[in-house]
């Protein structure tokens, strides 16, 4: 069942086109001129109930604008957004009771109040039944390990503790859909993993639909099965994380450590880029569609004494980076 339907969504912003100098500034007061910036350019997609989707793009790609339209903050210029059968802009009060939003740079907790007091306040705002509130509070306190700081004022918390409390706050009312905007930014490894574990649990066990916008591709790998990639307002890719790596991550790297320095002058190999590493090691970079790893290793071992070798496949972060830089063209 589709929980989100986006059709031909477009958003443009009017930006003042002001001539330089005092005369231009004065003229602009009487006859203002504008140019239009297209932030989102006619994208369409659907998200099913219970999916965890990574919504990614470079800075300025249009992802945050799209999320704001889906969450009801911005109005589309053209196209439609339907979430759980509701128009996020026209049915805002009814809509917000079904969603949760987590902003990595902005807290919804009261700065001077203890965390538990902010939770109590949200309980009354969302009119959460006492039984459901206590059930969620107990579960989130355990899963997010908040017992040690739940009585502390928010201003005394570390960034990792605050983010865990913010995530719990966003889910206290049992929303069907949660938007995460950079939830792990600036966090250490342990804090990130705690949040990822919680997101996986809520998605898989409670069937909460999750949408991630993040620059940390490990967040996407750890929590999402599907990824939507946009650039310059256009949808470039919509599919599984695994498929993106297998389809576009063809570049492989073979690091070989030789027994001695006799292999330092290796003859060129067709479709293989050879570069030096430390000591008696060399790096062989190639496209797996053109060069078979078994044949390459066999060719090297027949001529040189190999002590050890390591094979590196492209990770999703590198694939996405190469797409941004234009080195990989999506088909």
Short mmCIF file of N, CA, C and O in Angstrom, two decimals, residues 212-264:
data_model
loop_
_atom_site.label_atom_id
_atom_site.label_comp_id
_atom_site.label_asym_id
_atom_site.label_seq_id
_atom_site.Cartn_x
_atom_site.Cartn_y
_atom_site.Cartn_z
N UNK A 212 15.04 9.03 5.08
CA UNK A 212 16.30 9.61 5.53
C UNK A 212 16.82 10.61 4.51
O UNK A 212 16.89 10.31 3.32
N UNK A 213 17.22 11.80 4.96
CA UNK A 213 18.08 12.65 4.14
C UNK A 213 19.38 12.78 4.92
O UNK A 213 19.37 13.20 6.08
N UNK A 214 20.47 12.39 4.31
CA UNK A 214 21.75 12.40 5.00
C UNK A 214 22.89 12.39 3.99
O UNK A 214 22.72 11.95 2.86
N UNK A 215 24.05 12.91 4.41
CA UNK A 215 25.25 12.84 3.59
C UNK A 215 26.12 11.66 4.03
O UNK A 215 27.13 11.39 3.39
N UNK A 216 25.74 11.00 5.11
CA UNK A 216 26.49 9.85 5.60
C UNK A 216 25.90 8.58 4.98
O UNK A 216 24.86 8.09 5.41
N UNK A 217 26.57 8.06 3.96
CA UNK A 217 26.03 6.91 3.25
C UNK A 217 25.97 5.65 4.11
O UNK A 217 25.23 4.72 3.81
N UNK A 218 26.73 5.62 5.20
CA UNK A 218 26.65 4.47 6.11
C UNK A 218 25.30 4.44 6.81
O UNK A 218 24.81 3.37 7.17
N UNK A 219 24.69 5.62 7.03
CA UNK A 219 23.33 5.65 7.55
C UNK A 219 22.38 4.95 6.60
O UNK A 219 21.50 4.17 7.02
N UNK A 220 22.53 5.23 5.32
CA UNK A 220 21.67 4.64 4.30
C UNK A 220 21.89 3.13 4.23
O UNK A 220 20.94 2.34 4.21
N UNK A 221 23.15 2.71 4.18
CA UNK A 221 23.46 1.28 4.11
C UNK A 221 22.92 0.52 5.30
O UNK A 221 22.44 -0.61 5.17
N UNK A 222 23.01 1.14 6.49
CA UNK A 222 22.63 0.45 7.73
C UNK A 222 21.12 0.40 7.95
O UNK A 222 20.64 -0.48 8.66
N UNK A 223 20.38 1.33 7.36
CA UNK A 223 18.96 1.43 7.71
C UNK A 223 18.00 1.29 6.53
O UNK A 223 16.82 0.99 6.75
N UNK A 224 18.46 1.53 5.30
CA UNK A 224 17.53 1.62 4.16
C UNK A 224 17.75 0.50 3.15
O UNK A 224 18.89 0.12 2.86
N UNK A 225 16.66 0.02 2.60
CA UNK A 225 16.72 -0.96 1.51
C UNK A 225 16.62 -0.27 0.15
O UNK A 225 17.02 -0.84 -0.86
N UNK A 226 16.09 0.92 0.16
CA UNK A 226 15.84 1.65 -1.09
C UNK A 226 16.46 3.04 -1.02
O UNK A 226 16.56 3.62 0.06
N UNK A 227 16.85 3.55 -2.19
CA UNK A 227 17.49 4.85 -2.23
C UNK A 227 16.93 5.65 -3.40
O UNK A 227 16.78 5.13 -4.50
N UNK A 228 16.60 6.91 -3.14
CA UNK A 228 16.19 7.85 -4.18
C UNK A 228 17.26 8.93 -4.27
O UNK A 228 17.58 9.58 -3.27
N UNK A 229 17.82 9.08 -5.46
CA UNK A 229 18.90 10.05 -5.67
C UNK A 229 18.41 11.14 -6.61
O UNK A 229 17.92 10.85 -7.70
N UNK A 230 18.53 12.40 -6.18
CA UNK A 230 18.16 13.50 -7.05
C UNK A 230 19.35 14.45 -7.22
O UNK A 230 20.22 14.55 -6.33
N UNK A 231 19.38 15.12 -8.35
CA UNK A 231 20.43 16.09 -8.63
C UNK A 231 19.86 17.19 -9.51
O UNK A 231 19.14 16.90 -10.48
N UNK A 232 20.12 18.43 -9.14
CA UNK A 232 19.58 19.59 -9.85
C UNK A 232 18.07 19.49 -10.02
O UNK A 232 17.50 19.83 -11.06
N UNK A 233 17.42 18.99 -8.99
CA UNK A 233 15.97 18.91 -8.96
C UNK A 233 15.36 17.75 -9.71
O UNK A 233 14.15 17.56 -9.69
N UNK A 234 16.19 16.94 -10.39
CA UNK A 234 15.67 15.82 -11.17
C UNK A 234 15.99 14.49 -10.50
O UNK A 234 17.04 14.34 -9.87
N UNK A 235 15.09 13.53 -10.67
CA UNK A 235 15.30 12.20 -10.10
C UNK A 235 16.27 11.42 -10.99
O UNK A 235 16.00 11.21 -12.17
N UNK A 236 17.39 11.00 -10.41
CA UNK A 236 18.40 10.25 -11.18
C UNK A 236 18.31 8.76 -10.97
O UNK A 236 18.60 7.98 -11.88
N UNK A 237 17.95 8.35 -9.75
CA UNK A 237 17.94 6.91 -9.45
C UNK A 237 16.88 6.63 -8.39
O UNK A 237 16.72 7.37 -7.43
N UNK A 238 16.17 5.54 -8.58
CA UNK A 238 15.19 5.07 -7.60
C UNK A 238 15.24 3.54 -7.61
O UNK A 238 14.75 2.89 -8.54
N UNK A 239 15.86 2.97 -6.59
CA UNK A 239 16.01 1.52 -6.54
C UNK A 239 16.73 1.11 -5.27
O UNK A 239 16.94 1.92 -4.37
N UNK A 240 17.12 -0.15 -5.21
CA UNK A 240 17.77 -0.66 -4.00
C UNK A 240 19.22 -0.19 -3.93
O UNK A 240 19.85 0.09 -4.95
N UNK A 241 19.73 -0.11 -2.71
CA UNK A 241 21.12 0.26 -2.49
C UNK A 241 22.03 -0.80 -3.12
O UNK A 241 23.03 -0.49 -3.76
N UNK A 242 21.64 -2.04 -2.94
CA UNK A 242 22.42 -3.17 -3.46
C UNK A 242 22.53 -3.11 -4.99
O UNK A 242 23.61 -3.32 -5.57
N UNK A 243 21.42 -2.80 -5.66
CA UNK A 243 21.42 -2.73 -7.12
C UNK A 243 22.31 -1.61 -7.64
O UNK A 243 22.97 -1.76 -8.66
N UNK A 244 22.32 -0.48 -6.91
CA UNK A 244 23.16 0.63 -7.35
C UNK A 244 24.63 0.22 -7.34
O UNK A 244 25.37 0.51 -8.28
N UNK A 245 25.06 -0.44 -6.27
CA UNK A 245 26.45 -0.85 -6.17
C UNK A 245 26.80 -1.89 -7.23
O UNK A 245 27.82 -1.80 -7.91
N UNK A 246 25.90 -2.88 -7.42
CA UNK A 246 26.20 -3.95 -8.39
C UNK A 246 26.15 -3.44 -9.83
O UNK A 246 26.91 -3.90 -10.69
N UNK A 247 25.30 -2.43 -10.10
CA UNK A 247 25.16 -1.94 -11.47
C UNK A 247 26.20 -0.89 -11.83
O UNK A 247 26.73 -0.87 -12.95
N UNK A 248 26.51 0.00 -10.88
CA UNK A 248 27.39 1.12 -11.19
C UNK A 248 28.75 1.06 -10.49
O UNK A 248 29.66 1.80 -10.86
N UNK A 249 28.88 0.19 -9.49
CA UNK A 249 30.15 0.09 -8.79
C UNK A 249 31.05 -0.97 -9.41
O UNK A 249 31.47 -1.93 -8.76
N UNK A 250 31.37 -0.80 -10.68
CA UNK A 250 32.13 -1.82 -11.43
C UNK A 250 33.64 -1.72 -11.18
O UNK A 250 34.38 -2.66 -11.46
N UNK A 251 34.07 -0.58 -10.68
CA UNK A 251 35.51 -0.40 -10.49
C UNK A 251 35.99 -1.21 -9.27
O UNK A 251 35.41 -1.13 -8.19
N UNK A 252 37.05 -1.99 -9.48
CA UNK A 252 37.62 -2.78 -8.39
C UNK A 252 39.10 -2.45 -8.26
O UNK A 252 39.74 -1.98 -9.21
N UNK A 253 39.62 -2.72 -7.08
CA UNK A 253 41.01 -2.39 -6.80
C UNK A 253 41.71 -3.61 -6.19
O UNK A 253 41.25 -4.16 -5.19
N UNK A 254 42.79 -4.02 -6.84
CA UNK A 254 43.58 -5.15 -6.35
C UNK A 254 44.91 -4.61 -5.82
O UNK A 254 45.67 -3.99 -6.56
N UNK A 255 45.14 -4.79 -4.52
CA UNK A 255 46.40 -4.38 -3.90
C UNK A 255 47.27 -5.63 -3.73
O UNK A 255 46.86 -6.58 -3.05
N UNK A 256 48.43 -5.64 -4.39
CA UNK A 256 49.31 -6.81 -4.36
C UNK A 256 50.62 -6.45 -3.66
O UNK A 256 51.25 -5.44 -3.97
N UNK A 257 51.00 -7.30 -2.71
CA UNK A 257 52.31 -7.15 -2.06
C UNK A 257 53.22 -8.24 -2.61
O UNK A 257 52.92 -9.44 -2.48
N UNK A 258 54.32 -7.83 -3.22
CA UNK A 258 55.25 -8.79 -3.84
C UNK A 258 56.37 -9.16 -2.86
O UNK A 258 56.67 -8.43 -1.91
N UNK A 259 56.96 -10.32 -3.12
CA UNK A 259 58.02 -10.83 -2.24
C UNK A 259 59.25 -9.92 -2.25
O UNK A 259 59.93 -9.75 -1.25
N UNK A 260 59.56 -9.35 -3.40
CA UNK A 260 60.74 -8.50 -3.51
C UNK A 260 60.46 -7.37 -4.50
O UNK A 260 59.34 -7.22 -4.99
N UNK A 261 61.46 -6.59 -4.78
CA UNK A 261 61.29 -5.42 -5.64
C UNK A 261 61.36 -5.73 -7.13
O UNK A 261 61.32 -4.84 -7.96
N UNK A 262 61.44 -7.02 -7.49
CA UNK A 262 61.55 -7.38 -8.91
C UNK A 262 60.29 -7.02 -9.70
O UNK A 262 60.32 -6.93 -10.92
N UNK A 263 59.17 -6.83 -8.97
CA UNK A 263 57.91 -6.54 -9.67
C UNK A 263 57.63 -5.05 -9.79
O UNK A 263 56.56 -4.64 -10.24
N UNK A 264 58.58 -4.22 -9.40
CA UNK A 264 58.33 -2.78 -9.41
C UNK A 264 58.19 -2.22 -10.82
O UNK A 264 57.62 -1.15 -11.02
#
